[in-house]
Coordinates of C-alpha atoms and ligand atoms in Angstrom, one line a residue:
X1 CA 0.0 0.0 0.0
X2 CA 1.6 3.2 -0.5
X3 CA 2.3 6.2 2.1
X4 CA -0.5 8.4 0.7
X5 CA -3.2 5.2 1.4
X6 CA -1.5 3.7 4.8
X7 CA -1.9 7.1 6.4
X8 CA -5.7 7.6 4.8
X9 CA -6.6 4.2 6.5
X10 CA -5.2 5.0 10.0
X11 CA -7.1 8.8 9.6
X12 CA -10.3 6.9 8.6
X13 CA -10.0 4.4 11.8
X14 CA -8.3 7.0 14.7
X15 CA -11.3 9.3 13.4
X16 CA -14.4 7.0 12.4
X17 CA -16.7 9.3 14.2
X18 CA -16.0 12.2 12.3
X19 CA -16.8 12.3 8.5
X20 CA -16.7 15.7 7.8
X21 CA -13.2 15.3 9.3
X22 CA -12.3 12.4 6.6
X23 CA -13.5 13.6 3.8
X24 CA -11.5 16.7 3.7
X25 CA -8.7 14.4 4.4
X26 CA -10.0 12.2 1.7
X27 CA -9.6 14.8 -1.1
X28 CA -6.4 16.8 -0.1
X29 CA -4.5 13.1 0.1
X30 CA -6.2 12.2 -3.6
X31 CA -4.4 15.6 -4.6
X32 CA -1.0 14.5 -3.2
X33 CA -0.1 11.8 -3.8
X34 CA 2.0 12.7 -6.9
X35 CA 3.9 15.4 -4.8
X36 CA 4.4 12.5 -1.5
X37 CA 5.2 9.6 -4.2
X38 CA 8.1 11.7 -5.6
X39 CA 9.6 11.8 -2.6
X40 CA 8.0 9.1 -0.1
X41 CA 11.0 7.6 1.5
X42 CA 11.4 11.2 3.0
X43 CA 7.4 11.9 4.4
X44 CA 7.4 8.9 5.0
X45 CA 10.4 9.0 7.4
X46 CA 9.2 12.0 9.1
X47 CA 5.4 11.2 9.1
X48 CA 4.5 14.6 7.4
X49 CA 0.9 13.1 6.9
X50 CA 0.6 11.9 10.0
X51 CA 1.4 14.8 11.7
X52 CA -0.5 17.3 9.3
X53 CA -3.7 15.4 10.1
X54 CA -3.2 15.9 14.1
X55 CA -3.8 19.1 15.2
X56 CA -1.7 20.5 17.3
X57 CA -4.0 20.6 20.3
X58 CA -7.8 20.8 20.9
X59 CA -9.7 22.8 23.1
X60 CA -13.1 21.6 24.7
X61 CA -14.8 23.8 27.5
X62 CA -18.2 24.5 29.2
X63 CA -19.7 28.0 28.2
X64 CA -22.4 28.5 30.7
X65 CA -25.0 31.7 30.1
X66 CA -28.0 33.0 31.6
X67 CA -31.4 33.6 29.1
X68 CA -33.5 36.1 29.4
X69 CA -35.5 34.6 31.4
X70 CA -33.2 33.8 33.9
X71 CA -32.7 29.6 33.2
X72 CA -29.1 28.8 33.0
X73 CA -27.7 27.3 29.4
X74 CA -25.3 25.6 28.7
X75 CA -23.6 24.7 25.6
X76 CA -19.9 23.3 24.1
X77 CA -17.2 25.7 23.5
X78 CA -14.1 24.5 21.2
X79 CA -11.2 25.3 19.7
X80 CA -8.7 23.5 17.0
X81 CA -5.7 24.8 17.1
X82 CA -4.8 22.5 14.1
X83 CA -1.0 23.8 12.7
X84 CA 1.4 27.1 13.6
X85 CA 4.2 25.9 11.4
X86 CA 3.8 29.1 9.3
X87 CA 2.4 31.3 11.6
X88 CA 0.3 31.7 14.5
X89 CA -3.0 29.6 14.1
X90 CA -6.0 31.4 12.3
X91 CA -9.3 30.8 11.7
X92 CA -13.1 31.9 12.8
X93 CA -15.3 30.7 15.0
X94 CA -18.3 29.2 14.0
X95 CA -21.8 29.3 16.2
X96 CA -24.1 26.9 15.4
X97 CA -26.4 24.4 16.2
X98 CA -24.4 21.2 14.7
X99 CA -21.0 22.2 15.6
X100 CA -18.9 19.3 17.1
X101 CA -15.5 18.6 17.4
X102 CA -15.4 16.4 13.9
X103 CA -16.5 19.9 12.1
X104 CA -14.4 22.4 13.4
X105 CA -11.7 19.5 12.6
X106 CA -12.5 19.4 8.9
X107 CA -12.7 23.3 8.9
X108 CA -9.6 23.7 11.0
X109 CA -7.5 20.9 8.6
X110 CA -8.6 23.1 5.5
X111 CA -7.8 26.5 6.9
X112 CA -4.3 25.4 7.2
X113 CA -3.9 24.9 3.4
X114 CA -6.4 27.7 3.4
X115 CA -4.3 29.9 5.1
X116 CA -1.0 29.0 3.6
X117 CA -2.2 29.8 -0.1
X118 CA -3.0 33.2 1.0
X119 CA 1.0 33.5 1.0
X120 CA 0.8 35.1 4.6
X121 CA 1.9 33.8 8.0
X122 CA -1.0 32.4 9.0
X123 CA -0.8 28.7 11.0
X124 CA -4.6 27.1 10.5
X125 CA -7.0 27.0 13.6
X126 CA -10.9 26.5 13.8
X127 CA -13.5 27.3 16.8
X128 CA -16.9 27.7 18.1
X129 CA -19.9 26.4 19.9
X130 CA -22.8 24.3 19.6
X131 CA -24.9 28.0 20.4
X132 CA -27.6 28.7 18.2
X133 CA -27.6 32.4 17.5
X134 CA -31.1 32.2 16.0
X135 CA -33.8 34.1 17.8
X136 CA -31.4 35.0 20.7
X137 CA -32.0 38.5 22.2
X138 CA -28.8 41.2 22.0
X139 CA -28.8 40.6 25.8
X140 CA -28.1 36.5 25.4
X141 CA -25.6 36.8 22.5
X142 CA -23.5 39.0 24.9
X143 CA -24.2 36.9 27.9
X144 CA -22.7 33.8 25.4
X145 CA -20.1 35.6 24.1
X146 CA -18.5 36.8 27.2
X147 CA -18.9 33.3 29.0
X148 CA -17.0 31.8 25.6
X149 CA -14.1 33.9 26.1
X150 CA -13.6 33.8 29.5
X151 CA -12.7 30.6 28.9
X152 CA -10.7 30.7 25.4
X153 CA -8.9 34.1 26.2
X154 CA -6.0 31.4 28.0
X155 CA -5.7 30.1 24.6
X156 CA -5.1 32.7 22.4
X157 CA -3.2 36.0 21.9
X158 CA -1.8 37.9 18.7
X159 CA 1.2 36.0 18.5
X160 CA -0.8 32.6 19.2
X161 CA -4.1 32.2 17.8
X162 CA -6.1 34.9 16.2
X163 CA -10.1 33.8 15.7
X164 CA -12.0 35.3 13.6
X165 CA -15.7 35.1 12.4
X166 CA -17.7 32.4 10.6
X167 CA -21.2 31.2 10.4
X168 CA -23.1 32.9 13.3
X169 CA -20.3 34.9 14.2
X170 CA -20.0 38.9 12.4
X171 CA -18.8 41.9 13.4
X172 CA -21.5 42.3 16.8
X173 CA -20.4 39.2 18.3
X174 CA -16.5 39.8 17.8
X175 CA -17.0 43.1 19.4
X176 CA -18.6 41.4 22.6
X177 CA -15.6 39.3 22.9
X178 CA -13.1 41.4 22.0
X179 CA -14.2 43.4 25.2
X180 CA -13.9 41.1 27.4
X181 CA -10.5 39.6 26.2
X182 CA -9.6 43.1 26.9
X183 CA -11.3 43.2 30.5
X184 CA -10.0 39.9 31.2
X185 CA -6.2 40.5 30.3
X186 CA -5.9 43.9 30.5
X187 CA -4.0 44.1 27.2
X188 CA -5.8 46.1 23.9
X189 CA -4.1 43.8 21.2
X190 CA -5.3 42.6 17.7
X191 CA -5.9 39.4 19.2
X192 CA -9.5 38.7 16.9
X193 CA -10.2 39.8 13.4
X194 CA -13.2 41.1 11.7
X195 CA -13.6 44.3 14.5
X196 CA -15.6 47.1 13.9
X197 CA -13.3 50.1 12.5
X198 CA -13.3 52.0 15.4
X199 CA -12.0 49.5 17.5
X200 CA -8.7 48.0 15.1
X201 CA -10.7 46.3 12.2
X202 CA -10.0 46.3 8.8
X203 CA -11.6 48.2 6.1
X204 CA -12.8 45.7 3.4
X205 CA -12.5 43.1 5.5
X206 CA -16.6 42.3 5.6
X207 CA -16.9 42.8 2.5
X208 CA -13.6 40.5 1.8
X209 CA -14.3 36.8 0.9
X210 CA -17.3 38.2 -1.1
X211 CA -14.9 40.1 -3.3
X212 CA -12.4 37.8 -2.9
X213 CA -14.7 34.8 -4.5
X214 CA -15.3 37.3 -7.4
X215 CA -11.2 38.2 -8.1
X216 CA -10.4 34.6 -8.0
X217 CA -13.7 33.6 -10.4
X218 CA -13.0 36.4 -12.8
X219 CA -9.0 35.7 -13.2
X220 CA -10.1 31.8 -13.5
X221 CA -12.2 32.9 -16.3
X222 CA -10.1 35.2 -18.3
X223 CA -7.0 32.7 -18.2
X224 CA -9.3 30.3 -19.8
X225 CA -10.5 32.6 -22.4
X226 CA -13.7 34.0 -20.9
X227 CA -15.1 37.2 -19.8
X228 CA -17.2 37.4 -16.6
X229 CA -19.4 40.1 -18.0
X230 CA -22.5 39.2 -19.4
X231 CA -22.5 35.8 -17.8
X232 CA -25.3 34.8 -15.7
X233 CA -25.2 33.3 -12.0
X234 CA -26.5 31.7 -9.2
X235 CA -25.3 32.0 -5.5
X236 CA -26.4 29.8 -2.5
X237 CA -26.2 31.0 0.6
X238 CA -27.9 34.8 1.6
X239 CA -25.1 36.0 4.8
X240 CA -21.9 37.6 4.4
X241 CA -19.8 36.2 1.5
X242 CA -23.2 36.0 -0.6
X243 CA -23.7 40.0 -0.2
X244 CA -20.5 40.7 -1.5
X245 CA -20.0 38.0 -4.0
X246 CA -23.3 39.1 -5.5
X247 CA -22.8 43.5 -5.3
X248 CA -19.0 42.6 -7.0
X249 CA -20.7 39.9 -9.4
X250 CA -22.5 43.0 -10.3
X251 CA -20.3 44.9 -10.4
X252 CA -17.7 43.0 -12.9
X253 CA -21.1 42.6 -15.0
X254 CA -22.5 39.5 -14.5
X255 CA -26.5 39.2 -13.4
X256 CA -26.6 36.8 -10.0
X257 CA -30.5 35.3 -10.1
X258 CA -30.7 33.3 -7.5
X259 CA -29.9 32.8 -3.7
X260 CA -31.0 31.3 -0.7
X261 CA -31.2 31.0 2.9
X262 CA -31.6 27.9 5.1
X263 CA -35.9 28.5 4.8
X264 CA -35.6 28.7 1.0
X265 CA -34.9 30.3 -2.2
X266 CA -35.3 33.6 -4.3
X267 CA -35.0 33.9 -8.2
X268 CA -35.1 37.3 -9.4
X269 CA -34.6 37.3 -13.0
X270 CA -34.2 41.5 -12.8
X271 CA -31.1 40.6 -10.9
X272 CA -30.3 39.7 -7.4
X273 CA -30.4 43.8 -5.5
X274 CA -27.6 43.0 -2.8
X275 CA -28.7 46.1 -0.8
X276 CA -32.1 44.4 -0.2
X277 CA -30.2 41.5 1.0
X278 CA -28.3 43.1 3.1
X279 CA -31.5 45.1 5.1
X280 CA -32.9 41.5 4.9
X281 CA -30.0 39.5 7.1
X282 CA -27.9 42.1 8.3
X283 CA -30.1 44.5 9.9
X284 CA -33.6 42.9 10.2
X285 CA -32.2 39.5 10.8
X286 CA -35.1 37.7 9.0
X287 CA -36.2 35.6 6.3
X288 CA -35.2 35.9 2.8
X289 CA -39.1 35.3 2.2
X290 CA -39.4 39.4 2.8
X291 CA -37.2 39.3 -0.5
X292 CA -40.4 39.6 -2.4
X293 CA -42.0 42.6 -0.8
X294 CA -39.0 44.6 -2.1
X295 CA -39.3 43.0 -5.2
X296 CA -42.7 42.0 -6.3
X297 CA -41.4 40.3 -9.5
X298 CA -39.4 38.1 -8.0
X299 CA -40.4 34.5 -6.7
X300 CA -39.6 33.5 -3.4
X301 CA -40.2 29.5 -2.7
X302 CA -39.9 27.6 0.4
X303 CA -37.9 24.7 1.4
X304 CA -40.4 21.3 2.2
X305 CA -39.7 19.2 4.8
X306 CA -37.0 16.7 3.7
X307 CA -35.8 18.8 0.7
X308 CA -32.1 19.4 0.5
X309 CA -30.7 22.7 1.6
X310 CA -30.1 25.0 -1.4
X311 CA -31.5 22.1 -3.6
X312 CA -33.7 24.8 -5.7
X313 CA -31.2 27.3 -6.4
X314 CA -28.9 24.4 -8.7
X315 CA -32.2 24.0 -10.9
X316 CA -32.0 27.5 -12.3
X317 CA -30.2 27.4 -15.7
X318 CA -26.7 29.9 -15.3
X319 CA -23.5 30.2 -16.3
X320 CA -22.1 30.9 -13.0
X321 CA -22.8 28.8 -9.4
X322 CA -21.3 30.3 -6.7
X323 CA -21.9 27.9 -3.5
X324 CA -21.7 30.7 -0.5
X325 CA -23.7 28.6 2.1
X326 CA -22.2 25.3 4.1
X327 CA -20.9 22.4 3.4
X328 CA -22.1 20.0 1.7
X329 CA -25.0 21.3 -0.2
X330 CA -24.1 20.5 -3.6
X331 CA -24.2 16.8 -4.2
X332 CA -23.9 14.8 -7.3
X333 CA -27.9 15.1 -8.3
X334 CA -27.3 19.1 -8.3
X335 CA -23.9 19.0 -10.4
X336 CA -25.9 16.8 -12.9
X337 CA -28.5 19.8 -12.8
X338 CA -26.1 21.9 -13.3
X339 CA -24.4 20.4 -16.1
X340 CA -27.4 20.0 -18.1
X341 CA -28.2 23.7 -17.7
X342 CA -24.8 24.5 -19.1
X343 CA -23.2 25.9 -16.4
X344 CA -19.3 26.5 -16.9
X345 CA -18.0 27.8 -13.5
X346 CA -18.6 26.4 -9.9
X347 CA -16.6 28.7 -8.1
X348 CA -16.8 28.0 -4.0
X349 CA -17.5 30.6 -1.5
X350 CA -17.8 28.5 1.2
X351 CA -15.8 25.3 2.6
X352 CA -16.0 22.4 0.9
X353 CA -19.7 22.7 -0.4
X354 CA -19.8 20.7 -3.3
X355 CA -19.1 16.7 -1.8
X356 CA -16.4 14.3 -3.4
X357 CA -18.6 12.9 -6.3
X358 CA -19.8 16.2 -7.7
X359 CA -16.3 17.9 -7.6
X360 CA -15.5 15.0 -9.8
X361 CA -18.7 15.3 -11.9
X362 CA -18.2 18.8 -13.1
X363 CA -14.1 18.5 -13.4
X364 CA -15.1 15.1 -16.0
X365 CA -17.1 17.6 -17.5
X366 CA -14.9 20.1 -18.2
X367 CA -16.7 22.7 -15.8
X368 CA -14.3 24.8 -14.3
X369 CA -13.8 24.0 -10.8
X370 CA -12.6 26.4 -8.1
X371 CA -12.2 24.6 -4.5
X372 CA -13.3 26.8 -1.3
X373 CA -10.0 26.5 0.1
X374 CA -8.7 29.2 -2.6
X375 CA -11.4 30.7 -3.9
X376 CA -13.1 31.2 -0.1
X377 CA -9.6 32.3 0.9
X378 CA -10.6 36.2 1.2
X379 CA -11.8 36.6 4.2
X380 CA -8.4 35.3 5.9
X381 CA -6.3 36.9 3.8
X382 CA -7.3 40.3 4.9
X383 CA -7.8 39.2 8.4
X384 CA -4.1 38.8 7.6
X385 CA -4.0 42.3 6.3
X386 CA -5.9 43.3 9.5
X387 CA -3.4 41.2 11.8
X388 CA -0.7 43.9 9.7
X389 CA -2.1 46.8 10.4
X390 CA -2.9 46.3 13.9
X391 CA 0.6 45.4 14.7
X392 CA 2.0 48.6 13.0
X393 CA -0.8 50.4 14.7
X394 CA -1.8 51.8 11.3
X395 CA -4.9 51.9 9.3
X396 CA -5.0 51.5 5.7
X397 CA -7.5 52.8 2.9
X398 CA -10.3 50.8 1.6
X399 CA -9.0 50.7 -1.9
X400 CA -5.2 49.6 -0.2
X401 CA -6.8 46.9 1.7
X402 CA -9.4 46.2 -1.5
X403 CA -6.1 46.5 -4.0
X404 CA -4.0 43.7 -1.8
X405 CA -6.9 41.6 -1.4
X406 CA -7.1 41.4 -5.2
X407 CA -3.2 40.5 -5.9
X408 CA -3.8 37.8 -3.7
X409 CA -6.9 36.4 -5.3
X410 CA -5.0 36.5 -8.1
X411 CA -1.4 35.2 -6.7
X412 CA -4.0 32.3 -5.2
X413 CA -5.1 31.2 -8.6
X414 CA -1.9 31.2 -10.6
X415 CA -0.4 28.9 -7.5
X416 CA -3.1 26.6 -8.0
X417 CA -2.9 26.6 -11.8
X418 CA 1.2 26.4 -11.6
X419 CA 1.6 23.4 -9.5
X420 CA -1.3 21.6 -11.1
X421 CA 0.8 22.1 -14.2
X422 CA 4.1 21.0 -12.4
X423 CA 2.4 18.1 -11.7
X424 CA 0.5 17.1 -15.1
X425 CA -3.0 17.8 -13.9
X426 CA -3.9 21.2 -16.4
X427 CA -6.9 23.0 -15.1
X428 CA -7.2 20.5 -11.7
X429 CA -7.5 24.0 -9.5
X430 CA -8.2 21.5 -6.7
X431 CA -5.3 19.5 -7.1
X432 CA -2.9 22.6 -7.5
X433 CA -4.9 24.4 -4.7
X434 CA -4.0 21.8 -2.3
X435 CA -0.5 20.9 -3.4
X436 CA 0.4 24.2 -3.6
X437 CA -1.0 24.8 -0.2
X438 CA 0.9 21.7 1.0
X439 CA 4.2 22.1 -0.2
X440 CA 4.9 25.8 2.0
X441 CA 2.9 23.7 5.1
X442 CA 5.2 20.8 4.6
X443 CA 8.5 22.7 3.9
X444 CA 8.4 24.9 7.6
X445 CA 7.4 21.1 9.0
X446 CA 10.8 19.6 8.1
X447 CA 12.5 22.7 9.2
X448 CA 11.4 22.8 12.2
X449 CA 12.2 19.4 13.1
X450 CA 9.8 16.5 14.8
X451 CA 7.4 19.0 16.5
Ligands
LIG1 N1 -14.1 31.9 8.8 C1 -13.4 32.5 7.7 C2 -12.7 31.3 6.9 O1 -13.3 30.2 6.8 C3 -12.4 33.6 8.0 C4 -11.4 33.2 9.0 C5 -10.5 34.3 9.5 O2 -10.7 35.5 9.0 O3 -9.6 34.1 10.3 O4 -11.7 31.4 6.2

């Protein structure tokens, strides 16, 4: 058996409880084994795999809050610190119903190729809770967030692990624990990213992995001969990275005519209006359903019981699918959709959305494919650019921030096209993404000796 499929095996038993966990180890070791084979005496030596699919330590704790009605909750705090050999570990923290520890593992494993693509000195990390931020007064988000970080604040520090947001997490819940990291160590440092402006956050950084999503799709295009403008698309998703993707969709002139929330789906064939989105979910904090009394032409239409999530918004015919939801919500059925509507780009937004067998479906059918883990990379690469300008104590403009942001959209796509190349896989953007990712992750690894 070689290296690449010994080490797969052992992952799949020391983790069987955790398949979110295994199949993002599933894909990245597909996409390696060229780059291991060519030299497997020496990973196999030092255990590179086995180590990069350990994290470095994992954080479980109790986050006890009161409601508003004075019953005491509790839920599961974690936090994966999965790899620092490039940098300190990075990643968000995701609040949510169905977070375990197998989830924040598979997020936390792909933030560290993630991160590393980005080309700054970022190690990988993952956390969050089981909370549901649904329906929870302002009063119970703060109670939640300052019981989660009186118990993380041990963990982390600017020069140790930087969280971020993520699902359930924006820019009012990193503000509540932001103050009381402060309170609790007494130290005003740029120890989370994604804080309001006054406060040491980034401009561009909400609007980043939106924007981001959009560089990367429109340089994929163009190097293979096509211009975004004029091209139809559909989005999943309706929070943060869907916003942004769909105003700079816009923007580069394409029309986005779909999206979705986790109730159901809008088509609008007008055109998606972003702003409307954003009054929607960012201030009102409601259904997409109130989509259509903006816009009477549109058609809103409500998940069923026992439909799949997003599962409406891959039946519209487009050029363009931009998953910006969760993972997991494109399976093969949808690709096929997809596929027989023509569709030429699937461009991720979100991690790993699209599951094994449709990644494969649309790469044998010469779709272009752009994995989450560059495409999605965005939003951490300005947290990056935040994490800069907090330790120079500096702010930069909106077009700087907006200007490096793009560079590195674009530096991320030409490393994932290069080493697919290198290694004879042309137009694999997964591949390349995650060898490319790899090779900087594994390279610090042997430096720095068995650790
Ligand atoms: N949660 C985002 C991601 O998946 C952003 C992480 C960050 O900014 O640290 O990449």
């Amino acid at each position: 058996m070689s290296y690449v499929d010994e080490v797969l095996e052992l992952v799949k038993e020391k983790n069987a409880s955790e398949p979110l966990f295994i199949q993002a180890v599933t894909e990245v070791f597909e996409s390696l084994k060229p780059v291991i084979e060519a030299n497997e005496e020496l990973y196999r030596k030092e255990a590179i795999l086995e180590r990069i699919t350990e994290p470095e330590r994992q954080i479980m704790f109790r986050v006890p809050w009161v409601d508003d009605k004075g019953q005491v909750q509790v839920n599961r705090g974690f936090r994966v610190q999965f790899n620092s050999a490039i940098g300190p570990y990075k990643g968000g923290l995701r609040l949510d119903a169905s977070v375990n520890l197998g989830m924040l593992k598979f997020l936390g494993f792909e933030q560290v190729f993630k991160n590393s693509l980005t080309t700054l000195p970022m190690g990988g990390g993952k956390g969050g809770s089981d909370f549901n931020p649904k329906g929870k007064s302002d009063r119970e988000i703060m109670a939640f967030c300052q019981s989660f970080m009186t118990e993380l604040y041990r963990h982390i520090g600017a020069d140790t692990d930087v969280p971020a947001g993520d699902l359930g997490t924006g820019g009012r819940e990193i503000g509540y624990m932001f103050g009381q990291y402060k309170r609790l160590r007494n130290v005003y440092e740029g120890v989370l990213t994604g804080k309001g402006l006054t406060f040491g956050g980034s401009l561009a950084r909400t609007e980043a992995t939106g924007y981001g999503l959009l560089y990367f799709t429109k340089e994929m295009l163009a190097c293979n001969g096509i211009d975004i403008a004029g091209k139809t698309a559909v989005v999943s998703g309706s929070g943060n990275v869907a916003i942004y993707a769909i105003q700079k969709a816009t923007q580069m002139g394409a029309k986005v005519i779909a999206c979705s929330d986790r109730n159901g789906w809008v088509l609008d064939e007008e055109g998606i209006d972003y702003k409307i989105l954003k009054e929607i979910k960012e201030v009102k904090r409601t259904s997409l359903a109130e989509y259509v009394n903006y816009r009477p032409n549109a058609k809103y239409t409500a998940k069923e019981a026992g439909d799949k999530m997003d599962h409406g918004v891959w039946t519209v015919k487009a050029d363009i699918a931009l998953p910006c939801g969760r993972e997991n919500t494109i399976d093969l059925e949808d690709a096929k959709n997809l596929v027989a509507n023509g569709v030429i780009a699937v461009a991720e937004g979100a991690n790993m959305p699209t599951n094994l067998e449709a990644t494969k479906y649309f790469q044998a059918n010469g779709v272009l494919f752009a994995p989450g883990k560059a495409s999605n990379a965005g939003g951490v690469a300005t947290s990056g650019l935040e994490m800069s300008q907090n330790s120079e104590r500096l702010s930069w403009t909106f077009e700087e921030v907006d200007e490096k942001l793009k560079n590195i959209m674009i530096s991320i796509f030409h490393a994932a096209d290069d080493a697919a190349k290198k290694y004879g896989m042309e137009g694999n953007y997964v591949a390349g993404a995650n060898i490319a990712g790899f090779e900087k992750v594994a390279t610090a690894m042997l430096a720095q000796g068995v650790c």
